[in-house]
PDB file of C-alpha atoms in Angstrom:
ATOM      1  CA  UNK A  10     128.555 110.312  84.994  1.00  0.00           C
ATOM      2  CA  UNK A  11     126.289 107.822  86.098  1.00  0.00           C
ATOM      3  CA  UNK A  12     127.291 108.344  89.465  1.00  0.00           C
ATOM      4  CA  UNK A  13     126.783 112.038  89.198  1.00  0.00           C
ATOM      5  CA  UNK A  14     123.315 111.689  87.890  1.00  0.00           C
ATOM      6  CA  UNK A  15     122.434 109.132  90.507  1.00  0.00           C
ATOM      7  CA  UNK A  16     123.714 111.782  93.201  1.00  0.00           C
ATOM      8  CA  UNK A  17     121.699 114.379  91.469  1.00  0.00           C
ATOM      9  CA  UNK A  18     118.379 112.398  91.286  1.00  0.00           C
ATOM     10  CA  UNK A  19     118.669 111.623  94.871  1.00  0.00           C
ATOM     11  CA  UNK A  20     119.162 115.233  95.865  1.00  0.00           C
ATOM     12  CA  UNK A  21     115.947 116.190  93.843  1.00  0.00           C
ATOM     13  CA  UNK A  22     114.207 113.348  95.288  1.00  0.00           C
ATOM     14  CA  UNK A  23     115.217 114.232  99.010  1.00  0.00           C
ATOM     15  CA  UNK A  24     114.101 118.085  98.434  1.00  0.00           C
ATOM     16  CA  UNK A  25     110.879 116.544  97.510  1.00  0.00           C
ATOM     17  CA  UNK A  26     110.326 114.410 100.424  1.00  0.00           C
ATOM     18  CA  UNK A  27     110.890 117.702 102.357  1.00  0.00           C
ATOM     19  CA  UNK A  28     107.994 119.348 100.784  1.00  0.00           C
ATOM     20  CA  UNK A  29     105.908 116.260 101.444  1.00  0.00           C
ATOM     21  CA  UNK A  30     106.429 116.623 105.099  1.00  0.00           C
ATOM     22  CA  UNK A  31     105.538 120.174 104.881  1.00  0.00           C
ATOM     23  CA  UNK A  32     102.441 119.335 103.158  1.00  0.00           C
ATOM     24  CA  UNK A  33     101.821 116.558 105.500  1.00  0.00           C
ATOM     25  CA  UNK A  34     101.906 118.696 108.761  1.00  0.00           C
ATOM     26  CA  UNK A  35      99.361 120.976 107.083  1.00  0.00           C
ATOM     27  CA  UNK A  36      97.252 118.434 105.777  1.00  0.00           C
ATOM     28  CA  UNK A  37      96.990 116.383 109.165  1.00  0.00           C
ATOM     29  CA  UNK A  38      94.559 118.955 110.652  1.00  0.00           C
ATOM     30  CA  UNK A  39      92.349 118.231 107.776  1.00  0.00           C
ATOM     31  CA  UNK A  40      88.868 116.473 108.626  1.00  0.00           C
ATOM     32  CA  UNK A  41      88.419 113.234 106.466  1.00  0.00           C
ATOM     33  CA  UNK A  42      86.058 115.137 103.944  1.00  0.00           C
ATOM     34  CA  UNK A  43      88.475 117.754 103.656  1.00  0.00           C
ATOM     35  CA  UNK A  44      91.191 115.216 102.736  1.00  0.00           C
ATOM     36  CA  UNK A  45      89.058 113.319 100.159  1.00  0.00           C
ATOM     37  CA  UNK A  46      88.373 116.560  98.722  1.00  0.00           C
ATOM     38  CA  UNK A  47      91.893 117.391  98.111  1.00  0.00           C
ATOM     39  CA  UNK A  48      91.714 114.748  95.073  1.00  0.00           C
ATOM     40  CA  UNK A  49      88.938 117.106  93.395  1.00  0.00           C
ATOM     41  CA  UNK A  50      91.615 119.956  93.883  1.00  0.00           C
ATOM     42  CA  UNK A  51      94.443 118.134  92.323  1.00  0.00           C
ATOM     43  CA  UNK A  52      92.123 117.317  89.369  1.00  0.00           C
ATOM     44  CA  UNK A  53      91.135 120.816  88.867  1.00  0.00           C
ATOM     45  CA  UNK A  54      94.832 121.941  88.816  1.00  0.00           C
ATOM     46  CA  UNK A  55      95.807 119.156  86.322  1.00  0.00           C
ATOM     47  CA  UNK A  56      92.714 120.319  84.172  1.00  0.00           C
ATOM     48  CA  UNK A  57      94.206 123.682  84.243  1.00  0.00           C
ATOM     49  CA  UNK A  58      97.589 122.996  83.011  1.00  0.00           C
ATOM     50  CA  UNK A  59      99.792 121.577  85.718  1.00  0.00           C
ATOM     51  CA  UNK A  60     101.274 118.277  85.294  1.00  0.00           C
ATOM     52  CA  UNK A  61     101.158 115.493  87.888  1.00  0.00           C
ATOM     53  CA  UNK A  62     104.799 116.240  88.739  1.00  0.00           C
ATOM     54  CA  UNK A  63     104.090 119.473  89.559  1.00  0.00           C
ATOM     55  CA  UNK A  64     101.563 118.454  92.340  1.00  0.00           C
ATOM     56  CA  UNK A  65     103.480 115.441  93.442  1.00  0.00           C
ATOM     57  CA  UNK A  66     104.561 116.935  96.972  1.00  0.00           C
ATOM     58  CA  UNK A  67     100.984 117.648  97.693  1.00  0.00           C
ATOM     59  CA  UNK A  68      99.637 114.263  96.436  1.00  0.00           C
ATOM     60  CA  UNK A  69     101.930 112.465  98.002  1.00  0.00           C
ATOM     61  CA  UNK A  70     101.242 114.010 101.512  1.00  0.00           C
ATOM     62  CA  UNK A  71      97.740 113.426 100.929  1.00  0.00           C
ATOM     63  CA  UNK A  72      98.534 109.893 100.694  1.00  0.00           C
ATOM     64  CA  UNK A  73     100.936 109.722 103.721  1.00  0.00           C
ATOM     65  CA  UNK A  74      97.968 111.307 105.841  1.00  0.00           C
ATOM     66  CA  UNK A  75      95.186 108.924 104.560  1.00  0.00           C
ATOM     67  CA  UNK A  76      97.315 106.056 105.130  1.00  0.00           C
ATOM     68  CA  UNK A  77      98.495 107.158 108.699  1.00  0.00           C
ATOM     69  CA  UNK A  78      94.650 107.375 109.420  1.00  0.00           C
ATOM     70  CA  UNK A  79      92.997 104.214 108.083  1.00  0.00           C
ATOM     71  CA  UNK A  80      96.248 101.555 108.180  1.00  0.00           C
ATOM     72  CA  UNK A  81      98.418 103.100 110.795  1.00  0.00           C
ATOM     73  CA  UNK A  82     101.539 103.103 108.483  1.00  0.00           C
ATOM     74  CA  UNK A  83     103.269 106.341 107.788  1.00  0.00           C
ATOM     75  CA  UNK A  84     105.488 106.211 104.904  1.00  0.00           C
ATOM     76  CA  UNK A  85     109.367 106.396 105.716  1.00  0.00           C
ATOM     77  CA  UNK A  86     111.026 109.182 103.794  1.00  0.00           C
ATOM     78  CA  UNK A  87     113.040 106.613 101.700  1.00  0.00           C
ATOM     79  CA  UNK A  88     109.934 105.245 100.808  1.00  0.00           C
ATOM     80  CA  UNK A  89     108.667 108.520  99.658  1.00  0.00           C
ATOM     81  CA  UNK A  90     111.898 108.808  97.644  1.00  0.00           C
ATOM     82  CA  UNK A  91     111.078 105.384  95.875  1.00  0.00           C
ATOM     83  CA  UNK A  92     107.621 106.947  95.358  1.00  0.00           C
ATOM     84  CA  UNK A  93     109.386 109.898  93.757  1.00  0.00           C
ATOM     85  CA  UNK A  94     111.583 107.790  91.227  1.00  0.00           C
ATOM     86  CA  UNK A  95     108.532 105.467  90.275  1.00  0.00           C
ATOM     87  CA  UNK A  96     106.741 108.743  89.370  1.00  0.00           C
ATOM     88  CA  UNK A  97     109.368 109.832  86.976  1.00  0.00           C
ATOM     89  CA  UNK A  98     109.430 106.158  85.149  1.00  0.00           C
ATOM     90  CA  UNK A  99     112.594 105.282  86.934  1.00  0.00           C
ATOM     91  CA  UNK A 100     113.396 101.679  88.317  1.00  0.00           C
ATOM     92  CA  UNK A 101     113.196 101.200  92.070  1.00  0.00           C
ATOM     93  CA  UNK A 102     114.749  98.066  93.630  1.00  0.00           C
ATOM     94  CA  UNK A 103     113.645  96.986  97.100  1.00  0.00           C
ATOM     95  CA  UNK A 104     114.270  94.366  99.388  1.00  0.00           C
ATOM     96  CA  UNK A 105     111.422  92.007 100.917  1.00  0.00           C
ATOM     97  CA  UNK A 106     110.034  93.951 104.002  1.00  0.00           C
ATOM     98  CA  UNK A 107     111.187  97.501 102.623  1.00  0.00           C
ATOM     99  CA  UNK A 108     107.481  98.437 102.019  1.00  0.00           C
ATOM    100  CA  UNK A 109     107.080  98.043  98.257  1.00  0.00           C
ATOM    101  CA  UNK A 110     103.253  97.738  98.685  1.00  0.00           C
ATOM    102  CA  UNK A 111     102.914 100.993 100.517  1.00  0.00           C
ATOM    103  CA  UNK A 112     105.305 102.659  98.096  1.00  0.00           C
ATOM    104  CA  UNK A 113     103.473 102.037  95.247  1.00  0.00           C
ATOM    105  CA  UNK A 114     100.557 103.670  96.810  1.00  0.00           C
ATOM    106  CA  UNK A 115     102.228 107.003  96.126  1.00  0.00           C
ATOM    107  CA  UNK A 116     102.742 107.210  92.099  1.00  0.00           C
ATOM    108  CA  UNK A 117      99.593 104.767  91.728  1.00  0.00           C
ATOM    109  CA  UNK A 118      97.380 107.740  93.494  1.00  0.00           C
ATOM    110  CA  UNK A 119      99.251 110.418  91.536  1.00  0.00           C
ATOM    111  CA  UNK A 120      98.884 108.776  88.131  1.00  0.00           C
ATOM    112  CA  UNK A 121      95.329 108.012  88.721  1.00  0.00           C
ATOM    113  CA  UNK A 122      94.369 111.724  89.570  1.00  0.00           C
ATOM    114  CA  UNK A 123      93.779 112.207  85.983  1.00  0.00           C
ATOM    115  CA  UNK A 124      91.014 109.754  85.551  1.00  0.00           C
ATOM    116  CA  UNK A 125      92.815 107.555  82.900  1.00  0.00           C
ATOM    117  CA  UNK A 126      93.394 104.294  85.125  1.00  0.00           C
ATOM    118  CA  UNK A 127      96.427 102.864  86.489  1.00  0.00           C
ATOM    119  CA  UNK A 128      97.489  99.236  86.818  1.00  0.00           C
ATOM    120  CA  UNK A 129      99.615  97.777  89.544  1.00  0.00           C
ATOM    121  CA  UNK A 130     100.822  94.330  88.645  1.00  0.00           C
ATOM    122  CA  UNK A 131     101.821  91.890  90.970  1.00  0.00           C
ATOM    123  CA  UNK A 132     102.736  88.122  90.758  1.00  0.00           C
ATOM    124  CA  UNK A 133      99.948  86.147  91.703  1.00  0.00           C
ATOM    125  CA  UNK A 134      96.117  86.294  92.545  1.00  0.00           C
ATOM    126  CA  UNK A 135      96.755  86.424  96.363  1.00  0.00           C
ATOM    127  CA  UNK A 136      98.821  89.443  96.385  1.00  0.00           C
ATOM    128  CA  UNK A 137      96.655  91.209  93.871  1.00  0.00           C
ATOM    129  CA  UNK A 138      93.758  90.930  96.068  1.00  0.00           C
ATOM    130  CA  UNK A 139      95.505  91.390  99.372  1.00  0.00           C
ATOM    131  CA  UNK A 140      96.962  94.404  98.252  1.00  0.00           C
ATOM    132  CA  UNK A 141      93.675  95.643  96.275  1.00  0.00           C
ATOM    133  CA  UNK A 142      91.878  95.480  99.649  1.00  0.00           C
ATOM    134  CA  UNK A 143      94.579  96.462 102.014  1.00  0.00           C
ATOM    135  CA  UNK A 144      96.027  99.549  99.994  1.00  0.00           C
ATOM    136  CA  UNK A 145      92.564 100.073  98.586  1.00  0.00           C
ATOM    137  CA  UNK A 146      91.339 101.800 102.062  1.00  0.00           C
ATOM    138  CA  UNK A 147      93.657 104.495 101.307  1.00  0.00           C
ATOM    139  CA  UNK A 148      92.403 105.352  97.690  1.00  0.00           C
ATOM    140  CA  UNK A 149      88.916 105.208  99.064  1.00  0.00           C
ATOM    141  CA  UNK A 150      89.758 107.690 101.690  1.00  0.00           C
ATOM    142  CA  UNK A 151      90.838 109.974  99.074  1.00  0.00           C
ATOM    143  CA  UNK A 152      88.086 109.313  96.750  1.00  0.00           C
ATOM    144  CA  UNK A 153      89.447 106.646  94.228  1.00  0.00           C
ATOM    145  CA  UNK A 154      87.929 103.477  93.214  1.00  0.00           C
ATOM    146  CA  UNK A 155      89.754 100.047  93.262  1.00  0.00           C
ATOM    147  CA  UNK A 156      89.647  97.042  91.401  1.00  0.00           C
ATOM    148  CA  UNK A 157      91.365  93.673  91.283  1.00  0.00           C
ATOM    149  CA  UNK A 158      91.511  91.218  88.096  1.00  0.00           C
ATOM    150  CA  UNK A 159      91.743  87.536  89.492  1.00  0.00           C
ATOM    151  CA  UNK A 160      92.007  84.092  87.508  1.00  0.00           C
ATOM    152  CA  UNK A 161      88.361  83.146  87.717  1.00  0.00           C
ATOM    153  CA  UNK A 162      86.010  86.082  87.740  1.00  0.00           C
ATOM    154  CA  UNK A 163      82.568  84.767  86.736  1.00  0.00           C
ATOM    155  CA  UNK A 164      80.393  81.541  86.133  1.00  0.00           C
ATOM    156  CA  UNK A 165      79.895  82.191  82.496  1.00  0.00           C
ATOM    157  CA  UNK A 166      81.914  83.947  79.614  1.00  0.00           C
ATOM    158  CA  UNK A 167      79.476  87.087  79.979  1.00  0.00           C
ATOM    159  CA  UNK A 168      79.939  87.448  83.867  1.00  0.00           C
ATOM    160  CA  UNK A 169      83.708  87.036  83.459  1.00  0.00           C
ATOM    161  CA  UNK A 170      83.801  89.701  80.740  1.00  0.00           C
ATOM    162  CA  UNK A 171      81.404  92.044  82.769  1.00  0.00           C
ATOM    163  CA  UNK A 172      83.668  91.577  85.826  1.00  0.00           C
ATOM    164  CA  UNK A 173      86.976  92.030  84.288  1.00  0.00           C
ATOM    165  CA  UNK A 174      85.590  95.225  82.477  1.00  0.00           C
ATOM    166  CA  UNK A 175      84.481  96.733  85.753  1.00  0.00           C
ATOM    167  CA  UNK A 176      87.874  96.100  87.360  1.00  0.00           C
ATOM    168  CA  UNK A 177      89.827  97.738  84.552  1.00  0.00           C
ATOM    169  CA  UNK A 178      87.354 100.715  84.681  1.00  0.00           C
ATOM    170  CA  UNK A 179      88.350 101.591  87.980  1.00  0.00           C
ATOM    171  CA  UNK A 180      90.863 104.513  88.869  1.00  0.00           C
ATOM    172  CA  UNK A 181      93.279 102.026  90.226  1.00  0.00           C
ATOM    173  CA  UNK A 182      93.508  98.040  89.189  1.00  0.00           C
ATOM    174  CA  UNK A 183      95.512  95.485  90.679  1.00  0.00           C
ATOM    175  CA  UNK A 184      96.456  92.719  88.523  1.00  0.00           C
ATOM    176  CA  UNK A 185      98.894  89.939  87.964  1.00  0.00           C
ATOM    177  CA  UNK A 186     101.394  90.005  84.985  1.00  0.00           C
ATOM    178  CA  UNK A 187      99.680  86.712  83.788  1.00  0.00           C
ATOM    179  CA  UNK A 188      96.160  88.179  83.784  1.00  0.00           C
ATOM    180  CA  UNK A 189      97.006  91.657  82.450  1.00  0.00           C
ATOM    181  CA  UNK A 190      98.851  90.011  79.267  1.00  0.00           C
ATOM    182  CA  UNK A 191      96.315  87.587  78.572  1.00  0.00           C
ATOM    183  CA  UNK A 192      93.464  89.935  78.750  1.00  0.00           C
ATOM    184  CA  UNK A 193      95.546  92.415  76.252  1.00  0.00           C
ATOM    185  CA  UNK A 194      95.963  89.393  73.941  1.00  0.00           C
ATOM    186  CA  UNK A 195      92.407  88.493  74.173  1.00  0.00           C
ATOM    187  CA  UNK A 196      91.185  91.900  73.534  1.00  0.00           C
ATOM    188  CA  UNK A 197      93.494  91.787  70.195  1.00  0.00           C
ATOM    189  CA  UNK A 198      91.532  88.843  69.178  1.00  0.00           C
ATOM    190  CA  UNK A 199      88.135  89.934  69.912  1.00  0.00           C
ATOM    191  CA  UNK A 200      85.485  89.830  67.429  1.00  0.00           C
ATOM    192  CA  UNK A 201      83.086  92.191  68.978  1.00  0.00           C
ATOM    193  CA  UNK A 202      83.578  95.404  70.991  1.00  0.00           C
ATOM    194  CA  UNK A 203      81.754  93.895  73.942  1.00  0.00           C
ATOM    195  CA  UNK A 204      84.279  91.053  74.342  1.00  0.00           C
ATOM    196  CA  UNK A 205      87.024  93.837  75.109  1.00  0.00           C
ATOM    197  CA  UNK A 206      88.052  94.463  78.843  1.00  0.00           C
ATOM    198  CA  UNK A 207      90.530  96.813  78.589  1.00  0.00           C
ATOM    199  CA  UNK A 208      89.324 100.643  78.384  1.00  0.00           C
ATOM    200  CA  UNK A 209      92.039 102.706  76.166  1.00  0.00           C
ATOM    201  CA  UNK A 210      95.439 102.884  77.555  1.00  0.00           C
ATOM    202  CA  UNK A 211      97.062 105.978  78.744  1.00  0.00           C
TER     203      UNK A 211
END
């Protein structure tokens, strides 16, 4: 049974990849401004009742085109498949060097379109900062904002809280598991609303 379901999911993901490639071909002729405007179109579609999964092929295509233009990296079919499964809430295992960083841009963008924020969680400050800057060029090309939470973010408690709040307020926030958990715990121990750094969870 598990093998059958796995095959079913894979077949479905491959059919979505084909749709993504068709939209990619169409979007490739758009100007940078027209490509950026796609985000507003997607937001309007969601506001009118479509789900994120409904617009997945087009949204993924926009990310692929943006990435190709600003980073020189074009997602492989298997990376798009990984993005499909992550967007569906599945777990995807990839080995070192198979492009997890690039794969994450697909579901991150898709789920950030609604404006409620997305966290991309990694293991250390270096990777969080590197990926926020590197992959941030893709999100910026599509009109989204990017934040990054680091261990030390200010010379005073007030500055630290302000900078963390700003980072979490962006469309997509790169953060380590350690910082994310401790910010959550500190928020739950806060005495005043201005001490809370997270916004409402989606």
